[in-house]
Coordinates of C-alpha atoms and ligand atoms in Angstrom, one line a residue:
X1 CA -15.9 -4.9 -14.0
X2 CA -12.5 -5.3 -15.9
X3 CA -9.6 -2.9 -16.2
X4 CA -9.6 -2.7 -19.9
X5 CA -10.1 1.0 -19.9
X6 CA -7.9 1.6 -17.0
X7 CA -4.9 3.2 -19.0
X8 CA -7.4 5.3 -21.0
X9 CA -9.3 6.3 -17.9
X10 CA -5.8 7.4 -16.0
X11 CA -4.8 9.4 -19.0
X12 CA -8.1 11.2 -19.0
X13 CA -7.7 12.0 -15.4
X14 CA -4.2 13.3 -16.1
X15 CA -5.7 15.7 -18.8
X16 CA -8.2 16.7 -16.4
X17 CA -11.2 15.5 -18.5
X18 CA -12.6 13.1 -15.7
X19 CA -14.7 14.8 -13.0
X20 CA -13.5 14.7 -9.4
X21 CA -14.5 11.6 -7.6
X22 CA -17.6 11.8 -5.4
X23 CA -18.3 10.4 -2.1
X24 CA -19.9 7.0 -2.2
X25 CA -21.5 4.6 0.4
X26 CA -19.4 1.4 0.3
X27 CA -20.3 -1.7 2.0
X28 CA -17.7 -3.6 4.0
X29 CA -18.1 -7.2 2.6
X30 CA -15.1 -8.8 4.3
X31 CA -12.9 -8.1 7.2
X32 CA -9.5 -9.9 7.2
X33 CA -7.4 -9.7 10.6
X34 CA -3.9 -9.3 9.2
X35 CA -2.0 -8.8 12.6
X36 CA -2.9 -7.7 16.1
X37 CA -3.1 -4.1 15.0
X38 CA -4.0 -4.2 11.3
X39 CA -7.2 -5.3 9.4
X40 CA -8.0 -5.4 5.8
X41 CA -11.5 -4.1 5.0
X42 CA -12.9 -5.3 1.7
X43 CA -15.4 -2.6 0.5
X44 CA -17.8 -3.1 -2.4
X45 CA -18.3 0.2 -4.3
X46 CA -21.8 1.1 -5.8
X47 CA -19.8 3.4 -8.3
X48 CA -16.6 1.7 -9.0
X49 CA -13.8 3.7 -10.7
X50 CA -10.8 2.2 -12.5
X51 CA -7.7 2.8 -10.5
X52 CA -3.9 2.1 -10.8
X53 CA -1.8 -0.1 -8.2
X54 CA -0.5 2.2 -5.6
X55 CA -3.4 4.7 -5.5
X56 CA -5.5 5.6 -2.4
X57 CA -9.1 6.4 -1.3
X58 CA -10.3 8.7 1.3
X59 CA -12.5 7.4 4.0
X60 CA -14.6 9.7 6.4
X61 CA -16.6 8.6 9.4
X62 CA -18.7 10.5 11.9
X63 CA -16.9 11.0 15.2
X64 CA -18.8 11.8 18.5
X65 CA -18.4 15.4 19.5
X66 CA -17.1 16.5 16.0
X67 CA -19.5 18.7 13.8
X68 CA -18.3 17.1 10.6
X69 CA -17.1 13.6 9.6
X70 CA -13.3 13.0 9.9
X71 CA -11.4 11.9 6.7
X72 CA -8.1 10.0 6.4
X73 CA -6.5 8.6 3.5
X74 CA -6.0 4.7 2.9
X75 CA -4.0 3.0 0.2
X76 CA -5.7 0.2 -1.7
X77 CA -3.9 -3.0 -1.2
X78 CA -6.0 -5.0 -3.8
X79 CA -5.3 -5.2 -7.6
X80 CA -7.5 -3.4 -10.1
X81 CA -7.1 -6.3 -12.4
X82 CA -9.4 -8.1 -13.3
X83 CA -12.1 -6.4 -11.1
X84 CA -12.3 -3.1 -9.4
X85 CA -15.6 -2.8 -7.9
X86 CA -14.5 -4.1 -4.5
X87 CA -11.5 -2.5 -2.9
X88 CA -9.3 -3.7 0.0
X89 CA -7.8 -1.3 2.4
X90 CA -5.3 -2.4 5.0
X91 CA -5.8 -0.2 8.1
X92 CA -3.3 -0.2 11.0
X93 CA -4.7 1.0 14.4
X94 CA -2.9 4.0 15.7
X95 CA -3.3 4.3 19.6
X96 CA -5.1 7.4 20.3
X97 CA -6.0 8.1 16.8
X98 CA -9.5 9.4 15.6
X99 CA -10.2 7.1 12.7
X100 CA -8.0 4.0 12.5
X101 CA -9.4 2.4 15.7
X102 CA -12.8 2.8 14.5
X103 CA -12.1 1.2 11.1
X104 CA -10.0 -1.8 12.6
X105 CA -12.4 -2.6 15.6
X106 CA -15.8 -1.2 14.8
X107 CA -16.7 -1.7 11.2
X108 CA -17.7 -5.4 10.8
X109 CA -19.1 -6.9 7.6
X110 CA -22.2 -5.1 6.5
X111 CA -21.1 -1.6 7.7
X112 CA -21.5 1.2 5.5
X113 CA -18.5 3.5 4.9
X114 CA -18.3 6.8 3.1
X115 CA -15.3 6.5 0.6
X116 CA -14.0 8.8 -2.2
X117 CA -11.3 8.1 -4.8
X118 CA -9.1 6.9 -6.4
X119 CA -6.2 9.5 -5.8
X120 CA -2.5 9.7 -6.0
X121 CA 0.5 9.4 -8.4
X122 CA 2.3 6.6 -6.4
X123 CA 1.5 4.1 -9.1
X124 CA 3.3 1.2 -11.0
X125 CA 2.1 -1.0 -13.8
X126 CA 4.1 -3.4 -16.1
X127 CA 4.3 -0.6 -18.6
X128 CA 6.5 1.3 -16.1
X129 CA 9.1 -1.7 -16.3
X130 CA 11.9 -2.7 -13.7
X131 CA 13.6 -4.1 -11.9
X132 CA 11.6 -2.5 -9.1
X133 CA 12.7 -2.0 -5.5
X134 CA 9.8 -1.9 -3.1
X135 CA 10.6 -0.5 0.3
X136 CA 7.7 -0.4 3.0
X137 CA 7.5 -0.2 6.8
X138 CA 4.5 -1.4 8.7
X139 CA 1.1 -0.4 6.8
X140 CA 3.4 1.2 4.1
X141 CA 3.4 -2.2 2.5
X142 CA -0.4 -1.9 1.4
X143 CA 0.2 -0.1 -1.9
X144 CA 3.4 -2.1 -2.7
X145 CA 1.2 -5.3 -2.2
X146 CA -1.3 -3.7 -4.7
X147 CA 1.6 -3.7 -7.2
X148 CA 2.7 -7.3 -6.5
X149 CA -0.9 -8.5 -6.5
X150 CA -1.5 -6.6 -9.9
X151 CA 1.6 -8.4 -11.4
X152 CA 0.4 -11.6 -10.1
X153 CA -3.1 -11.2 -11.6
X154 CA -1.8 -10.0 -14.9
X155 CA 0.9 -12.7 -15.3
X156 CA 3.8 -10.3 -16.1
X157 CA 7.1 -11.0 -14.7
X158 CA 9.0 -7.9 -14.0
X159 CA 11.6 -8.4 -11.2
X160 CA 10.4 -6.9 -7.8
X161 CA 12.2 -6.9 -4.5
X162 CA 10.3 -6.1 -1.4
X163 CA 12.3 -4.9 1.7
X164 CA 9.6 -4.9 4.3
X165 CA 10.0 -3.8 7.8
X166 CA 7.8 -5.1 10.7
X167 CA 8.1 -5.1 14.4
X168 CA 8.1 -8.9 14.5
X169 CA 6.8 -11.9 12.5
X170 CA 3.4 -11.6 14.3
X171 CA 3.0 -8.1 12.8
X172 CA 4.0 -8.9 9.2
X173 CA 0.9 -7.8 7.2
X174 CA 0.1 -10.3 4.3
X175 CA 2.5 -12.7 5.9
X176 CA 1.2 -16.0 4.6
X177 CA 0.4 -14.6 1.1
X178 CA 3.8 -13.1 0.7
X179 CA 5.4 -16.5 1.7
X180 CA 3.4 -18.4 -0.9
X181 CA 3.9 -15.8 -3.7
X182 CA 7.7 -15.9 -3.2
X183 CA 7.7 -19.8 -3.7
X184 CA 5.5 -19.5 -6.8
X185 CA 7.0 -16.6 -8.6
X186 CA 10.6 -16.2 -9.3
X187 CA 10.3 -12.5 -10.3
X188 CA 9.4 -11.7 -6.6
X189 CA 11.9 -11.5 -3.9
X190 CA 10.8 -10.6 -0.2
X191 CA 13.5 -9.5 2.4
X192 CA 12.1 -9.2 5.8
X193 CA 13.6 -7.0 8.7
X194 CA 12.2 -7.1 12.3
X195 CA 12.8 -4.2 14.6
X196 CA 11.6 -5.8 17.8
X197 CA 12.4 -9.5 17.4
X198 CA 16.0 -10.3 17.7
X199 CA 16.2 -13.8 16.4
X200 CA 13.8 -15.1 13.8
X201 CA 15.2 -16.7 10.8
X202 CA 12.1 -15.5 8.8
X203 CA 13.8 -12.1 8.8
X204 CA 17.3 -11.4 7.2
X205 CA 17.7 -8.3 9.3
X206 CA 16.9 -7.4 12.9
X207 CA 17.0 -3.6 12.9
X208 CA 15.3 -0.6 11.3
X209 CA 16.0 -0.1 7.7
X210 CA 19.1 1.7 7.4
X211 CA 21.6 2.8 4.7
X212 CA 23.8 -0.2 4.8
X213 CA 20.6 -2.6 4.5
X214 CA 19.3 -0.4 1.4
X215 CA 22.8 -0.7 0.0
X216 CA 22.8 -4.6 0.1
X217 CA 19.2 -4.9 -1.3
X218 CA 20.1 -2.3 -4.0
X219 CA 23.0 -4.3 -5.1
X220 CA 21.1 -7.5 -5.3
X221 CA 18.3 -5.8 -7.2
X222 CA 20.0 -3.4 -9.4
X223 CA 16.6 -1.4 -9.6
X224 CA 15.6 0.9 -12.5
X225 CA 12.7 2.1 -10.2
X226 CA 12.2 2.3 -6.5
X227 CA 8.8 2.9 -4.4
X228 CA 9.1 3.9 -0.8
X229 CA 6.3 3.9 1.6
X230 CA 5.7 4.3 5.3
X231 CA 6.5 6.9 8.0
X232 CA 7.9 10.2 6.6
X233 CA 11.5 9.9 8.3
X234 CA 11.8 6.3 7.0
X235 CA 10.8 7.3 3.5
X236 CA 13.3 10.2 3.5
X237 CA 16.0 8.2 4.9
X238 CA 15.6 5.6 2.2
X239 CA 15.4 8.1 -0.6
X240 CA 18.6 9.8 0.6
X241 CA 20.3 6.4 0.7
X242 CA 19.2 5.6 -2.9
X243 CA 20.2 8.9 -4.1
X244 CA 23.8 8.4 -2.5
X245 CA 23.8 5.1 -4.3
X246 CA 23.4 6.8 -7.6
X247 CA 19.7 6.4 -8.4
X248 CA 18.1 9.2 -10.4
X249 CA 15.5 11.2 -8.3
X250 CA 12.8 10.9 -10.9
X251 CA 13.0 6.9 -10.7
X252 CA 12.2 7.1 -6.9
X253 CA 8.6 7.4 -6.0
X254 CA 7.5 8.2 -2.3
X255 CA 4.3 7.8 -0.4
X256 CA 4.5 9.3 3.2
X257 CA 1.9 8.3 5.8
X258 CA 2.0 11.4 7.9
Ligands
FAD301 C1 -1.6 8.9 0.9 C2 -1.8 8.1 2.2 C3 -2.1 6.7 2.3 C4 -2.3 6.3 3.6 N1 -2.5 4.8 3.5 C5 -2.7 4.2 4.7 C6 -2.8 2.8 4.6 O1 -2.8 2.2 3.7 N2 -2.9 2.2 5.9 C7 -2.8 3.0 7.1 O2 -3.0 2.2 8.2 N3 -2.7 4.1 7.2 C8 -2.6 4.8 5.8 N4 -2.2 6.3 6.0 C9 -2.3 7.0 7.4 C10 -3.9 7.3 7.5 O3 -4.3 8.3 6.6 C11 -4.0 8.1 9.0 O4 -3.1 9.0 9.1 C12 -3.8 7.1 10.1 O5 -4.8 5.9 10.1 C13 -4.1 7.7 11.4 O6 -5.2 8.2 11.4 P1 -6.0 8.4 12.9 O7 -7.3 9.2 12.6 O8 -6.3 7.0 13.4 O9 -5.1 9.0 13.8 P2 -5.1 10.7 14.1 O10 -6.2 11.2 14.9 O11 -4.7 11.2 12.8 O12 -3.9 10.7 15.1 C14 -2.5 10.1 14.6 C15 -1.7 10.0 15.8 O13 -1.4 11.3 16.5 C16 -1.7 11.4 17.8 N5 -2.4 12.5 18.1 C17 -3.5 12.9 17.6 N6 -3.7 14.0 18.1 C18 -2.6 14.5 19.0 C19 -2.4 15.5 19.8 N7 -3.1 16.7 19.9 N8 -1.4 15.5 20.6 C20 -0.4 14.4 20.5 N9 -0.6 13.3 19.7 C21 -1.9 13.4 19.0 C22 -2.6 10.1 18.0 O14 -2.8 9.6 19.3 C23 -2.2 9.0 16.9 O15 -1.2 8.3 17.4 C24 -2.1 7.1 4.8 C25 -2.0 8.2 4.7 C26 -1.6 8.8 3.5 C27 -1.3 10.4 3.5

Protein backbone atom coordinates (compact mmCIF):
# COMPACT_ATOMS: atom_id res chain seq x y z
CA UNK A 1 0.00 0.00 0.00
CA UNK A 2 1.55 3.35 -0.99
CA UNK A 3 1.51 6.72 0.72
CA UNK A 4 -0.06 8.48 -2.26
CA UNK A 5 -3.00 9.51 -0.12
CA UNK A 6 -0.88 10.35 2.91
CA UNK A 7 -1.17 14.14 2.87
CA UNK A 8 -4.86 14.04 2.04
CA UNK A 9 -5.46 11.52 4.77
CA UNK A 10 -3.65 13.50 7.46
CA UNK A 11 -5.52 16.65 6.42
CA UNK A 12 -8.80 14.79 6.75
CA UNK A 13 -7.86 13.62 10.24
CA UNK A 14 -6.90 17.22 11.10
CA UNK A 15 -10.39 18.33 10.08
CA UNK A 16 -11.89 15.56 12.18
CA UNK A 17 -13.38 13.70 9.21
CA UNK A 18 -11.56 10.43 9.82
CA UNK A 19 -12.92 8.07 12.43
CA UNK A 20 -10.76 7.40 15.50
CA UNK A 21 -8.40 4.45 14.95
CA UNK A 22 -9.59 1.06 16.20
CA UNK A 23 -7.65 -1.67 17.95
CA UNK A 24 -6.37 -4.25 15.49
CA UNK A 25 -4.48 -7.52 15.85
CA UNK A 26 -1.03 -7.04 14.33
CA UNK A 27 1.33 -9.92 13.73
CA UNK A 28 5.00 -9.66 14.64
CA UNK A 29 6.73 -10.62 11.39
CA UNK A 30 10.33 -9.75 12.33
CA UNK A 31 12.31 -8.98 15.48
CA UNK A 32 15.59 -7.08 15.16
CA UNK A 33 17.84 -6.97 18.22
CA UNK A 34 19.22 -3.43 18.09
CA UNK A 35 21.13 -3.25 21.41
CA UNK A 36 21.28 -5.30 24.64
CA UNK A 37 18.07 -3.57 25.83
CA UNK A 38 16.28 -2.50 22.64
CA UNK A 39 14.54 -4.50 19.93
CA UNK A 40 12.64 -3.42 16.84
CA UNK A 41 9.41 -5.30 16.22
CA UNK A 42 8.05 -5.25 12.69
CA UNK A 43 4.29 -5.63 12.87
CA UNK A 44 2.01 -6.54 9.96
CA UNK A 45 -1.26 -4.60 10.23
CA UNK A 46 -4.53 -6.14 9.01
CA UNK A 47 -6.06 -2.66 8.56
CA UNK A 48 -3.15 -0.36 7.63
CA UNK A 49 -3.60 3.41 8.01
CA UNK A 50 -1.46 6.03 6.26
CA UNK A 51 0.76 7.76 8.80
CA UNK A 52 3.37 10.50 8.92
CA UNK A 53 7.04 10.10 9.95
CA UNK A 54 7.27 10.76 13.71
CA UNK A 55 3.84 9.43 14.70
CA UNK A 56 3.23 6.66 17.23
CA UNK A 57 0.96 3.69 17.88
CA UNK A 58 -0.47 2.42 21.15
CA UNK A 59 0.19 -1.20 22.00
CA UNK A 60 -1.71 -3.05 24.73
CA UNK A 61 -0.97 -6.43 26.24
CA UNK A 62 -2.56 -8.56 28.97
CA UNK A 63 -0.62 -8.54 32.24
CA UNK A 64 -1.07 -11.19 34.94
CA UNK A 65 -3.08 -9.87 37.87
CA UNK A 66 -4.43 -6.87 35.96
CA UNK A 67 -8.15 -6.82 35.05
CA UNK A 68 -7.56 -5.02 31.76
CA UNK A 69 -4.74 -4.96 29.19
CA UNK A 70 -2.04 -2.34 29.84
CA UNK A 71 -1.37 0.14 27.06
CA UNK A 72 1.77 2.09 26.17
CA UNK A 73 2.77 4.40 23.29
CA UNK A 74 5.53 3.45 20.84
CA UNK A 75 6.83 5.63 18.02
CA UNK A 76 7.05 4.15 14.56
CA UNK A 77 10.65 3.98 13.36
CA UNK A 78 9.86 2.88 9.82
CA UNK A 79 9.01 5.11 6.90
CA UNK A 80 5.40 5.20 5.67
CA UNK A 81 6.79 5.42 2.14
CA UNK A 82 6.51 3.38 -0.03
CA UNK A 83 4.48 0.95 2.14
CA UNK A 84 2.71 1.38 5.47
CA UNK A 85 1.11 -2.01 6.05
CA UNK A 86 4.07 -3.10 8.19
CA UNK A 87 5.14 -0.75 10.98
CA UNK A 88 8.38 -1.05 12.92
CA UNK A 89 8.45 0.01 16.56
CA UNK A 90 11.70 0.29 18.55
CA UNK A 91 11.18 -0.71 22.18
CA UNK A 92 13.70 -0.16 24.96
CA UNK A 93 13.31 -2.45 27.95
CA UNK A 94 12.65 -0.43 31.10
CA UNK A 95 13.80 -2.32 34.16
CA UNK A 96 10.77 -3.07 36.34
CA UNK A 97 8.39 -1.85 33.64
CA UNK A 98 5.12 -3.65 32.92
CA UNK A 99 5.00 -3.60 29.13
CA UNK A 100 8.42 -2.96 27.57
CA UNK A 101 10.19 -6.06 29.04
CA UNK A 102 7.42 -8.25 27.63
CA UNK A 103 7.64 -6.65 24.18
CA UNK A 104 11.44 -6.91 24.07
CA UNK A 105 11.76 -10.43 25.52
CA UNK A 106 8.48 -12.29 24.99
CA UNK A 107 6.98 -11.33 21.65
CA UNK A 108 8.77 -13.44 19.01
CA UNK A 109 7.91 -13.67 15.32
CA UNK A 110 4.35 -14.97 14.95
CA UNK A 111 3.05 -13.26 18.13
CA UNK A 112 -0.15 -11.26 17.86
CA UNK A 113 -0.15 -7.73 19.33
CA UNK A 114 -3.11 -5.39 19.79
CA UNK A 115 -2.18 -2.04 18.26
CA UNK A 116 -4.04 1.19 17.61
CA UNK A 117 -2.97 4.29 15.73
CA UNK A 118 -1.48 6.34 14.26
CA UNK A 119 -1.37 9.29 16.64
CA UNK A 120 0.67 12.42 17.22
CA UNK A 121 1.65 15.81 15.84
CA UNK A 122 5.42 15.23 16.14
CA UNK A 123 5.78 14.85 12.39
CA UNK A 124 8.05 15.88 9.54
CA UNK A 125 7.88 15.54 5.78
CA UNK A 126 9.97 17.23 3.11
CA UNK A 127 7.13 19.71 2.67
CA UNK A 128 8.07 21.09 6.11
CA UNK A 129 11.56 21.88 4.79
CA UNK A 130 14.75 22.46 6.77
CA UNK A 131 17.61 22.39 7.61
CA UNK A 132 16.40 20.12 10.40
CA UNK A 133 18.12 19.53 13.73
CA UNK A 134 17.10 16.20 15.26
CA UNK A 135 18.04 15.61 18.89
CA UNK A 136 17.35 12.25 20.50
CA UNK A 137 18.43 10.25 23.54
CA UNK A 138 18.15 6.45 23.73
CA UNK A 139 14.89 5.21 22.20
CA UNK A 140 14.03 8.86 21.49
CA UNK A 141 15.82 8.29 18.20
CA UNK A 142 12.99 6.07 16.92
CA UNK A 143 10.65 8.74 15.45
CA UNK A 144 13.69 10.72 14.22
CA UNK A 145 14.81 7.61 12.34
CA UNK A 146 11.39 7.45 10.66
CA UNK A 147 12.01 10.99 9.37
CA UNK A 148 15.49 10.06 8.10
CA UNK A 149 14.26 6.83 6.48
CA UNK A 150 11.34 8.68 4.90
CA UNK A 151 13.70 11.15 3.26
CA UNK A 152 15.96 8.29 2.07
CA UNK A 153 12.96 6.48 0.64
CA UNK A 154 11.55 9.55 -1.10
CA UNK A 155 14.92 10.68 -2.45
CA UNK A 156 14.62 14.22 -1.08
CA UNK A 157 17.70 16.02 0.23
CA UNK A 158 16.67 18.41 3.01
CA UNK A 159 19.74 18.86 5.29
CA UNK A 160 19.38 16.91 8.56
CA UNK A 161 21.72 16.78 11.53
CA UNK A 162 21.06 14.13 14.19
CA UNK A 163 22.55 14.70 17.65
CA UNK A 164 22.15 11.30 19.30
CA UNK A 165 22.93 10.45 22.93
CA UNK A 166 23.55 6.81 23.87
CA UNK A 167 25.18 5.09 26.85
CA UNK A 168 27.99 3.68 24.68
CA UNK A 169 28.66 2.41 21.17
CA UNK A 170 27.03 -0.93 22.09
CA UNK A 171 23.79 0.90 22.93
CA UNK A 172 23.49 2.94 19.73
CA UNK A 173 20.15 2.00 18.19
CA UNK A 174 20.36 1.71 14.34
CA UNK A 175 24.17 2.01 14.65
CA UNK A 176 25.14 0.25 11.41
CA UNK A 177 22.32 1.72 9.34
CA UNK A 178 23.14 5.26 10.47
CA UNK A 179 26.82 4.71 9.64
CA UNK A 180 25.95 3.54 6.12
CA UNK A 181 23.41 6.31 5.53
CA UNK A 182 25.89 9.04 6.47
CA UNK A 183 28.34 7.74 3.87
CA UNK A 184 25.64 7.51 1.20
CA UNK A 185 23.82 10.82 1.77
CA UNK A 186 25.55 14.18 2.07
CA UNK A 187 22.38 15.75 3.47
CA UNK A 188 22.65 13.58 6.61
CA UNK A 189 25.03 14.36 9.44
CA UNK A 190 25.13 12.32 12.66
CA UNK A 191 26.87 13.44 15.84
CA UNK A 192 27.07 10.87 18.63
CA UNK A 193 27.56 11.53 22.30
CA UNK A 194 28.24 8.66 24.73
CA UNK A 195 27.38 9.13 28.39
CA UNK A 196 29.09 6.01 29.76
CA UNK A 197 32.05 5.45 27.44
CA UNK A 198 34.84 7.95 27.88
CA UNK A 199 37.00 7.29 24.84
CA UNK A 200 35.43 6.06 21.63
CA UNK A 201 36.20 7.90 18.42
CA UNK A 202 32.74 7.11 17.04
CA UNK A 203 31.43 9.79 19.41
CA UNK A 204 32.35 13.44 19.19
CA UNK A 205 31.25 14.05 22.77
CA UNK A 206 31.41 11.89 25.88
CA UNK A 207 28.83 13.40 28.20
CA UNK A 208 25.10 14.08 28.45
CA UNK A 209 23.65 16.57 25.99
CA UNK A 210 24.16 20.06 27.38
CA UNK A 211 23.77 23.67 26.34
CA UNK A 212 27.28 23.96 24.95
CA UNK A 213 26.83 20.84 22.79
CA UNK A 214 23.48 22.05 21.47
CA UNK A 215 25.08 25.41 20.71
CA UNK A 216 27.84 23.80 18.64
CA UNK A 217 25.55 21.60 16.51
CA UNK A 218 23.14 24.52 16.18
CA UNK A 219 25.91 26.71 14.76
CA UNK A 220 26.91 23.99 12.28
CA UNK A 221 23.35 23.20 11.16
CA UNK A 222 21.65 26.62 11.14
CA UNK A 223 18.34 24.79 11.59
CA UNK A 224 14.98 26.17 10.55
CA UNK A 225 13.25 23.32 12.41
CA UNK A 226 14.19 21.22 15.44
CA UNK A 227 12.73 17.91 16.67
CA UNK A 228 13.55 16.81 20.21
CA UNK A 229 12.66 13.37 21.56
CA UNK A 230 13.53 11.42 24.70
CA UNK A 231 13.23 11.74 28.49
CA UNK A 232 11.23 14.84 29.54
CA UNK A 233 14.14 16.53 31.33
CA UNK A 234 16.45 16.18 28.33
CA UNK A 235 13.76 17.48 25.96
CA UNK A 236 13.01 20.48 28.21
CA UNK A 237 16.73 21.32 28.60
CA UNK A 238 17.34 21.15 24.85
CA UNK A 239 14.26 23.24 24.10
CA UNK A 240 15.45 25.90 26.56
CA UNK A 241 18.90 25.91 24.94
CA UNK A 242 17.43 26.35 21.46
CA UNK A 243 15.18 29.18 22.62
CA UNK A 244 18.18 30.91 24.19
CA UNK A 245 20.02 30.49 20.89
CA UNK A 246 17.22 32.49 19.26
CA UNK A 247 15.08 29.75 17.71
CA UNK A 248 11.37 30.53 17.59
CA UNK A 249 9.27 28.22 19.77
CA UNK A 250 6.94 27.27 16.91
CA UNK A 251 9.95 25.89 15.02
CA UNK A 252 10.71 23.44 17.85
CA UNK A 253 8.71 20.20 18.09
CA UNK A 254 8.98 17.93 21.11
CA UNK A 255 8.00 14.38 22.05
CA UNK A 256 8.51 13.37 25.68
CA UNK A 257 8.75 9.71 26.66
CA UNK A 258 7.36 9.92 30.19
C1 LIG B 1 4.34 9.46 22.50
C2 LIG B 1 5.25 8.43 23.14
C3 LIG B 1 6.04 7.64 22.33
C4 LIG B 1 6.89 6.69 22.89
N1 LIG B 1 7.68 5.96 22.07
C5 LIG B 1 8.55 5.07 22.60
C6 LIG B 1 9.43 4.34 21.76
O1 LIG B 1 9.46 4.50 20.53
N2 LIG B 1 10.26 3.43 22.34
C7 LIG B 1 10.27 3.22 23.70
O2 LIG B 1 11.04 2.36 24.17
N3 LIG B 1 9.45 3.91 24.52
C8 LIG B 1 8.58 4.81 24.00
N4 LIG B 1 7.75 5.51 24.82
C9 LIG B 1 7.69 5.15 26.27
C10 LIG B 1 6.70 3.97 26.44
O3 LIG B 1 5.40 4.40 26.13
C11 LIG B 1 6.68 3.44 27.88
O4 LIG B 1 6.48 4.51 28.76
C12 LIG B 1 7.94 2.67 28.25
O5 LIG B 1 8.14 1.57 27.37
C13 LIG B 1 7.84 2.11 29.68
O6 LIG B 1 6.67 1.32 29.81
P1 LIG B 1 6.67 0.06 30.77
O7 LIG B 1 5.26 -0.41 30.87
O8 LIG B 1 7.70 -0.92 30.42
O9 LIG B 1 7.11 0.68 32.16
P2 LIG B 1 6.15 1.21 33.33
O10 LIG B 1 5.43 0.08 33.96
O11 LIG B 1 5.37 2.36 32.83
O12 LIG B 1 7.26 1.73 34.34
C14 LIG B 1 8.20 2.75 33.93
C15 LIG B 1 9.31 2.84 34.95
O13 LIG B 1 8.77 3.27 36.20
C16 LIG B 1 9.11 2.34 37.22
N5 LIG B 1 7.96 2.20 38.11
C17 LIG B 1 6.73 1.74 37.80
N6 LIG B 1 5.94 1.78 38.88
C18 LIG B 1 6.69 2.27 39.89
C19 LIG B 1 6.46 2.56 41.23
N7 LIG B 1 5.27 2.36 41.80
N8 LIG B 1 7.47 3.08 41.97
C20 LIG B 1 8.67 3.32 41.44
N9 LIG B 1 8.96 3.06 40.15
C21 LIG B 1 7.98 2.56 39.39
C22 LIG B 1 9.43 1.03 36.51
O14 LIG B 1 10.36 0.25 37.24
C23 LIG B 1 10.01 1.51 35.21
O15 LIG B 1 11.40 1.74 35.33
C24 LIG B 1 6.92 6.50 24.30
C25 LIG B 1 6.12 7.30 25.11
C26 LIG B 1 5.30 8.25 24.54
C27 LIG B 1 4.46 9.11 25.45
